[in-house]
Short mmCIF file of C-alpha atoms and ligand atoms in Angstrom, two decimals:
data_model
loop_
_atom_site.label_atom_id
_atom_site.label_comp_id
_atom_site.label_asym_id
_atom_site.label_seq_id
_atom_site.Cartn_x
_atom_site.Cartn_y
_atom_site.Cartn_z
CA MET A 1 27.91 129.51 110.09
CA SER A 2 26.14 129.72 106.71
CA ALA A 3 26.35 125.94 106.30
CA LEU A 4 24.98 125.48 109.81
CA ALA A 5 22.24 128.03 109.10
CA ALA A 6 21.22 126.06 106.00
CA GLU A 7 21.30 122.74 107.89
CA PHE A 8 19.06 124.06 110.68
CA ASN A 9 16.93 126.25 108.43
CA ALA A 10 17.96 129.30 110.47
CA ILE A 11 17.62 132.93 109.39
CA ASN A 12 21.10 133.84 108.23
CA LEU A 13 22.19 137.19 109.70
CA GLY A 14 25.73 135.85 109.64
CA GLN A 15 26.78 136.22 106.05
CA GLY A 16 27.49 139.77 104.87
CA SER A 17 25.20 139.86 101.88
CA PRO A 18 21.80 141.47 101.24
CA ASP A 19 18.67 139.33 100.90
CA PHE A 20 16.75 142.07 99.03
CA GLU A 21 16.74 142.70 95.31
CA MET A 22 19.35 144.83 93.61
CA ASN A 23 18.42 147.70 91.29
CA GLU A 24 16.43 146.37 88.30
CA SER A 25 17.84 148.99 85.98
CA LEU A 26 21.34 147.58 86.48
CA ILE A 27 20.13 144.15 85.40
CA ASP A 28 18.65 145.77 82.29
CA LEU A 29 21.92 147.60 81.63
CA VAL A 30 23.90 144.35 81.85
CA SER A 31 21.44 142.57 79.52
CA LYS A 32 21.68 145.48 77.11
CA ALA A 33 25.49 145.39 77.20
CA MET A 34 25.44 141.67 76.41
CA ARG A 35 22.92 142.12 73.59
CA ASP A 36 24.94 145.02 72.21
CA GLY A 37 27.84 142.61 71.86
CA HIS A 38 30.06 143.74 74.77
CA ASN A 39 31.10 140.22 75.59
CA GLN A 40 34.83 140.21 74.92
CA TYR A 41 37.83 141.25 77.03
CA THR A 42 38.05 144.90 77.98
CA HIS A 43 41.27 146.86 78.34
CA ARG A 44 43.46 145.26 81.03
CA ASN A 45 42.87 148.22 83.37
CA GLY A 46 39.12 148.17 82.78
CA LEU A 47 36.68 149.93 80.51
CA LEU A 48 37.92 153.51 80.12
CA SER A 49 34.41 155.02 80.43
CA LEU A 50 33.98 153.27 83.80
CA ARG A 51 37.38 154.44 85.01
CA GLU A 52 36.45 157.97 83.93
CA ALA A 53 33.14 157.72 85.80
CA ILE A 54 35.03 156.61 88.95
CA ALA A 55 37.55 159.46 88.58
CA GLU A 56 34.68 161.92 88.24
CA LYS A 57 32.96 160.43 91.30
CA VAL A 58 36.01 160.57 93.59
CA ASP A 59 36.62 164.16 92.49
CA PHE A 60 33.02 165.06 93.39
CA PHE A 61 33.00 163.05 96.62
CA TYR A 62 36.53 163.37 97.99
CA ASN A 63 37.92 166.26 95.98
CA ALA A 64 40.56 163.79 94.77
CA GLN A 65 42.08 164.13 91.32
CA VAL A 66 43.09 160.71 90.02
CA ASP A 67 44.15 159.86 86.51
CA PRO A 68 41.66 157.32 85.06
CA LYS A 69 44.26 156.12 82.54
CA ALA A 70 47.05 155.40 85.03
CA GLU A 71 45.64 155.25 88.56
CA ILE A 72 42.46 153.13 88.42
CA THR A 73 42.08 149.43 87.68
CA ILE A 74 38.77 147.56 87.60
CA THR A 75 39.04 144.16 89.30
CA PRO A 76 36.99 141.00 89.81
CA GLY A 77 35.96 142.12 93.32
CA GLY A 78 37.46 143.91 96.31
CA THR A 79 39.19 140.81 97.67
CA TYR A 80 41.02 140.36 94.38
CA ALA A 81 42.17 143.98 94.53
CA ILE A 82 43.48 143.45 98.08
CA TYR A 83 45.34 140.28 97.11
CA THR A 84 46.82 141.91 94.01
CA ALA A 85 47.96 145.00 95.92
CA LEU A 86 49.68 142.88 98.58
CA THR A 87 51.28 140.54 96.07
CA SER A 88 52.61 143.38 93.97
CA VAL A 89 54.73 144.88 96.77
CA LEU A 90 55.39 142.26 99.46
CA ASN A 91 58.63 140.30 99.68
CA ALA A 92 59.53 137.43 101.99
CA GLY A 93 60.12 138.67 105.53
CA ASP A 94 58.23 141.97 105.13
CA GLU A 95 55.93 142.82 108.02
CA VAL A 96 52.38 144.08 107.58
CA ILE A 97 50.37 145.68 110.39
CA VAL A 98 46.86 144.19 110.60
CA PHE A 99 44.28 145.46 113.07
CA GLU A 100 42.10 142.77 114.59
CA PRO A 101 39.29 141.82 114.41
CA ALA A 102 40.05 141.74 110.68
CA TYR A 103 38.41 140.74 107.41
CA ASP A 104 39.53 137.18 106.84
CA SER A 105 41.47 137.53 103.59
CA TYR A 106 44.23 139.86 104.85
CA ALA A 107 46.36 137.41 106.83
CA PRO A 108 46.37 134.55 104.27
CA ASN A 109 47.11 137.05 101.48
CA ILE A 110 50.12 138.30 103.43
CA VAL A 111 51.39 134.84 104.39
CA ILE A 112 51.16 133.46 100.85
CA ASN A 113 53.66 136.14 99.85
CA GLY A 114 56.12 134.96 102.53
CA ALA A 115 55.45 138.13 104.52
CA ILE A 116 54.49 138.34 108.19
CA PRO A 117 51.23 139.75 109.58
CA VAL A 118 51.78 141.76 112.76
CA PHE A 119 48.46 141.75 114.58
CA ILE A 120 47.34 144.68 116.71
CA PRO A 121 44.04 144.38 118.59
CA LEU A 122 41.57 147.24 118.31
CA VAL A 123 40.67 148.39 121.81
CA PHE A 124 37.47 146.75 123.02
CA PRO A 125 34.63 147.85 123.31
CA ASN A 126 35.02 150.92 121.03
CA TYR A 127 37.51 149.22 118.74
CA LYS A 128 39.71 152.29 118.58
CA ILE A 129 43.23 152.03 117.19
CA ASP A 130 45.92 152.14 119.89
CA TRP A 131 48.39 154.30 117.95
CA GLU A 132 50.97 154.06 120.73
CA LEU A 133 51.00 150.29 120.25
CA VAL A 134 51.29 150.79 116.49
CA ARG A 135 54.43 152.88 117.06
CA GLU A 136 55.85 150.11 119.24
CA LYS A 137 55.18 147.44 116.61
CA ILE A 138 56.75 149.35 113.72
CA SER A 139 60.14 147.88 112.81
CA SER A 140 62.65 148.20 110.00
CA ALA A 141 60.77 145.33 108.31
CA THR A 142 57.36 147.09 108.34
CA LYS A 143 56.28 147.36 104.72
CA MET A 144 52.62 148.19 105.03
CA ILE A 145 49.68 149.07 107.27
CA ILE A 146 46.22 147.75 106.36
CA LEU A 147 43.25 149.95 107.23
CA ASN A 148 39.57 149.17 106.79
CA SER A 149 36.93 151.86 107.21
CA PRO A 150 33.96 151.48 107.60
CA HIS A 151 35.14 148.39 109.39
CA ASN A 152 34.07 144.79 109.09
CA PRO A 153 33.11 143.34 111.58
CA THR A 154 32.82 146.22 114.10
CA GLY A 155 31.20 149.09 112.17
CA ARG A 156 33.92 151.43 113.43
CA ILE A 157 35.09 154.28 111.18
CA LEU A 158 38.36 156.17 110.99
CA ASP A 159 38.23 159.76 112.21
CA LYS A 160 40.43 162.78 111.57
CA ASN A 161 42.56 162.01 114.60
CA ASP A 162 43.33 158.53 113.18
CA ILE A 163 44.41 160.14 109.92
CA GLU A 164 46.71 162.52 111.79
CA GLU A 165 48.24 159.66 113.81
CA LEU A 166 48.71 157.65 110.64
CA ARG A 167 50.36 160.58 108.93
CA ASN A 168 52.77 161.06 111.83
CA ILE A 169 53.77 157.42 111.63
CA VAL A 170 54.20 156.95 107.89
CA SER A 171 55.51 160.32 106.75
CA GLU A 172 59.26 160.28 106.23
CA THR A 173 59.16 156.45 106.01
CA GLU A 174 58.67 154.06 103.11
CA ILE A 175 55.73 152.36 104.80
CA LEU A 176 52.82 151.78 102.39
CA ILE A 177 49.09 151.78 103.15
CA LEU A 178 46.38 149.46 101.96
CA SER A 179 43.04 151.13 102.62
CA ASP A 180 40.11 148.75 102.22
CA GLU A 181 37.09 151.01 101.67
CA VAL A 182 34.55 148.53 100.33
CA TYR A 183 31.78 149.99 102.54
CA GLU A 184 32.62 153.59 101.58
CA HIS A 185 29.06 154.92 101.25
CA ILE A 186 27.57 152.92 104.09
CA ILE A 187 28.19 155.44 106.84
CA PHE A 188 25.73 156.78 109.40
CA ASP A 189 24.67 159.68 111.63
CA ASP A 190 26.17 162.37 109.37
CA HIS A 191 29.71 161.06 109.87
CA GLU A 192 32.08 161.58 106.97
CA HIS A 193 34.02 158.77 105.36
CA GLU A 194 37.71 159.49 105.89
CA SER A 195 38.88 158.06 102.59
CA ILE A 196 42.62 158.01 102.07
CA LEU A 197 41.81 159.60 98.70
CA LYS A 198 41.11 162.86 100.56
CA TYR A 199 44.74 163.14 101.65
CA PRO A 200 47.16 163.53 98.70
CA ASP A 201 50.28 162.91 100.82
CA LEU A 202 48.86 159.62 102.14
CA PHE A 203 47.40 158.63 98.78
CA GLN A 204 50.91 158.77 97.27
CA LYS A 205 51.77 155.72 99.47
CA SER A 206 48.46 153.86 99.16
CA PHE A 207 46.40 151.26 97.41
CA VAL A 208 42.72 152.08 98.00
CA THR A 209 40.33 149.20 97.27
CA PHE A 210 36.58 149.21 96.62
CA SER A 211 33.76 146.80 95.84
CA PHE A 212 30.75 147.62 93.66
CA GLY A 213 29.12 144.42 94.93
CA LYS A 214 29.13 145.56 98.56
CA VAL A 215 27.57 148.97 98.00
CA TYR A 216 25.09 148.23 95.21
CA HIS A 217 23.68 144.96 96.62
CA PHE A 218 25.16 142.45 94.15
CA THR A 219 27.95 140.71 96.06
CA GLY A 220 27.73 137.79 93.62
CA TRP A 221 28.93 139.91 90.70
CA LYS A 222 32.38 140.18 92.28
CA THR A 223 33.28 143.52 90.72
CA GLY A 224 35.50 146.11 92.34
CA TYR A 225 38.42 148.43 91.72
CA CYS A 226 41.69 149.72 93.02
CA ILE A 227 42.91 153.32 93.00
CA ALA A 228 46.63 153.88 93.53
CA PRO A 229 49.23 156.44 92.44
CA ASP A 230 50.87 155.74 89.11
CA TRP A 231 54.08 154.27 90.61
CA LEU A 232 52.16 151.72 92.70
CA MET A 233 49.57 150.98 90.03
CA LYS A 234 52.39 149.98 87.66
CA GLU A 235 53.34 147.25 90.16
CA PHE A 236 49.69 146.25 90.69
CA LEU A 237 49.25 145.76 86.95
CA LYS A 238 52.24 143.42 86.71
CA VAL A 239 50.32 140.95 88.90
CA HIS A 240 46.86 141.67 87.49
CA GLN A 241 48.07 141.23 83.89
CA TYR A 242 48.90 137.56 84.45
CA ASN A 243 46.16 136.76 86.91
CA SER A 244 42.75 137.67 85.51
CA PHE A 245 43.96 140.25 82.93
CA CYS A 246 40.63 142.08 83.05
CA ALA A 247 37.28 142.07 84.84
CA ASN A 248 33.88 141.03 83.48
CA SER A 249 32.95 143.22 80.45
CA PRO A 250 29.13 143.55 80.49
CA PHE A 251 29.10 144.55 84.18
CA GLN A 252 31.60 147.29 83.42
CA TYR A 253 29.47 148.72 80.63
CA ALA A 254 26.43 148.66 82.91
CA LEU A 255 28.27 150.31 85.82
CA ALA A 256 29.71 153.05 83.59
CA SER A 257 26.12 154.18 82.88
CA PHE A 258 24.83 153.53 86.40
CA LEU A 259 27.49 155.70 88.08
CA GLN A 260 26.20 158.71 86.15
CA CYS A 261 23.31 158.81 88.62
CA ARG A 262 24.73 160.28 91.82
CA ASP A 263 21.57 159.58 93.82
CA GLU A 264 22.32 155.87 93.59
CA TYR A 265 25.27 156.24 95.94
CA LEU A 266 24.23 159.41 97.79
CA GLN A 267 21.20 157.67 99.29
CA LEU A 268 23.05 154.55 100.48
CA GLY A 269 24.00 155.89 103.93
CA ASN A 270 20.37 156.74 104.79
CA PHE A 271 19.11 153.50 103.30
CA PHE A 272 21.35 151.35 105.49
CA GLN A 273 21.03 153.61 108.53
CA ALA A 274 17.25 153.03 108.45
CA LYS A 275 17.95 149.28 108.46
CA ARG A 276 20.40 149.56 111.35
CA ASP A 277 17.92 151.64 113.36
CA TYR A 278 15.02 149.31 112.61
CA PHE A 279 17.05 146.27 113.68
CA ASN A 280 18.29 147.99 116.85
CA ARG A 281 14.77 149.10 117.81
CA LEU A 282 13.62 145.50 117.59
CA MET A 283 16.70 144.15 119.41
CA HIS A 284 16.13 146.66 122.21
CA LYS A 285 13.43 144.29 123.50
CA THR A 286 16.06 141.57 124.01
CA LYS A 287 18.97 141.27 126.43
CA PHE A 288 21.49 141.68 123.64
CA LYS A 289 23.40 144.97 124.09
CA PRO A 290 24.44 146.85 120.93
CA LEU A 291 27.94 148.25 120.45
CA PRO A 292 28.19 151.42 118.31
CA SER A 293 27.96 150.82 114.56
CA LYS A 294 28.90 153.93 112.57
CA GLY A 295 29.18 152.28 109.19
CA SER A 296 29.27 149.01 107.18
CA TYR A 297 26.23 146.75 107.33
CA PHE A 298 27.13 145.05 110.54
CA GLN A 299 25.97 145.52 114.10
CA LEU A 300 27.76 143.90 117.04
CA PHE A 301 25.86 142.78 120.13
CA SER A 302 27.24 141.74 123.49
CA TYR A 303 25.40 138.74 124.95
CA LYS A 304 27.07 138.73 128.35
CA ASP A 305 23.72 139.30 130.08
CA ILE A 306 22.42 136.11 128.49
CA SER A 307 25.24 133.57 128.58
CA ASN A 308 28.83 132.91 129.63
CA GLU A 309 29.48 130.52 126.80
CA SER A 310 32.22 131.15 124.26
CA GLU A 311 31.22 133.11 121.17
CA ILE A 312 31.54 130.10 118.93
CA ASP A 313 29.45 127.86 121.20
CA PHE A 314 26.81 130.51 121.72
CA ALA A 315 26.61 131.38 118.00
CA LYS A 316 26.16 127.69 117.16
CA LYS A 317 23.53 127.31 119.85
CA LEU A 318 21.59 130.35 118.58
CA THR A 319 21.67 128.92 115.08
CA LYS A 320 20.50 125.46 116.12
CA GLU A 321 18.11 126.32 118.95
CA ALA A 322 16.88 129.86 118.23
CA GLY A 323 17.04 129.58 114.44
CA VAL A 324 19.17 132.71 113.92
CA ALA A 325 22.72 132.60 112.57
CA SER A 326 25.34 135.25 113.42
CA ILE A 327 29.15 135.30 113.35
CA PRO A 328 31.31 135.04 116.48
CA VAL A 329 33.69 138.02 116.43
CA SER A 330 36.43 135.67 117.75
CA ALA A 331 36.52 134.25 114.20
CA PHE A 332 38.10 137.54 113.10
CA TYR A 333 41.08 137.13 115.45
CA GLN A 334 44.00 134.74 114.88
CA ASN A 335 44.07 133.94 118.60
CA GLY A 336 40.29 133.65 118.92
CA LYS A 337 39.98 136.60 121.37
CA ASP A 338 36.55 136.24 122.91
CA ASP A 339 34.63 139.29 124.27
CA LYS A 340 31.18 137.65 124.18
CA VAL A 341 30.19 139.56 121.09
CA LEU A 342 28.39 138.42 117.93
CA ARG A 343 28.19 140.11 114.54
CA PHE A 344 24.78 140.44 112.88
CA CYS A 345 24.30 141.65 109.30
CA PHE A 346 21.34 144.02 108.94
CA ALA A 347 21.48 144.27 105.14
CA LYS A 348 18.23 142.33 105.06
CA LYS A 349 14.54 142.92 104.35
CA GLU A 350 12.60 144.32 107.31
CA SER A 351 10.53 141.12 107.38
CA THR A 352 13.74 139.04 107.72
CA LEU A 353 15.00 141.21 110.58
CA GLN A 354 11.61 141.09 112.28
CA GLN A 355 11.37 137.30 112.06
CA ALA A 356 14.92 136.92 113.35
CA VAL A 357 14.27 139.10 116.40
CA GLU A 358 10.99 137.27 117.11
CA LYS A 359 12.95 134.02 117.15
CA LEU A 360 15.56 135.49 119.49
CA MET A 361 12.79 136.74 121.81
CA ARG A 362 11.11 133.32 121.86
CA TYR A 363 14.46 131.69 122.65
CA GLN A 364 15.18 134.19 125.42
CA ASN A 365 11.73 133.55 126.95
CA LYS A 366 12.36 129.81 126.78
CA LEU A 367 15.63 130.27 128.67
CA ASP A 368 13.60 132.29 131.17
CA ILE A 369 16.19 135.05 131.58
C1 PLP B 1 36.23 144.46 104.70
C2 PLP B 1 35.94 143.76 103.41
N1 PLP B 1 36.79 143.90 102.38
C3 PLP B 1 36.57 143.29 101.21
C4 PLP B 1 35.46 142.49 101.01
C5 PLP B 1 35.26 141.78 99.71
O1 PLP B 1 34.63 142.44 98.70
P1 PLP B 1 34.30 141.62 97.36
O2 PLP B 1 33.09 140.77 97.64
O3 PLP B 1 34.07 142.67 96.34
O4 PLP B 1 35.50 140.77 97.06
C6 PLP B 1 34.57 142.28 102.07
C7 PLP B 1 33.44 141.35 101.92
O5 PLP B 1 32.87 140.86 102.87
C8 PLP B 1 34.80 142.95 103.29
O6 PLP B 1 33.96 142.81 104.32
#
């Protein structure tokens, strides 16, 4: 959709990346780190001061005590952390539960390890997890369950009931958890992020993955981290050691200082909630109907009052004819399940969102609906 958006000069609300500037002080901190000569490899697990800052943060935020020396590894992005976690534990024939719609890297990362993704649809339109179905799909080959909260593409978040259901399923089994929490701070309406880090029994079976790029508006830096108990992190490091060995040094020095300022992450929920609300207020004038978004920087809209076309056809048409790109949610399902829903990214300047909605209004008026 991004290529199509570029070809037709459309406003790109498809791709999940901000179009506003990141924090200037971080750029200064990276420049300073480079000038101070921090341009060589760091420790394989990452710069210790950054790992300590993360340990301090998760203690403050989730009351989780993790060992920065043994349980945190800095990675070149969240996707890398996901791939490394899967590769470090999966064997041929293992089954991994994946809830769909799903971030696109999970299935290929499972398959490349000879393992088998077992897809479970989230229940439309609230995208809740059908835990009864999960119980049915568990087999002796189930090695892992992948969770993602706040969720891309739906904006759904895990709640305490989900955690309880998960606990009932995995306790007394050897099933592992991969918890993709790259949107951890982007959560709205006073909801709490149910990080797996809050639950010591679940954490003992989990890889929890994060992305600095997603939360601090620099997706192009590709910097993230994984937190896992010592016994799983040892496996993770066996893959990481011979893959990238370590992540980018100057960014790590900069982030170690930046994380000292709690306001930087404490204000993120309100910051993105204001964008979601602004976008939804504008979209209210159209025939697109919002589905609940409780976190992430995505908002789904049903277009069934506008068209019967498939998601992919309608998304292409909107890009070419209205000048606004979105992502068909069917692209996040292996079988292309089509509920007439598109994903829009609201991590954009207000002027971008305003122009996009004006274009959608003009298009709707042209269609005379
Ligand atoms: C659910 C989810 N996980 C992981 C990532 C990747 O994070 P990174 O850019 O740090 O690799 C994304 C990016 O879109 C995502 O949406």
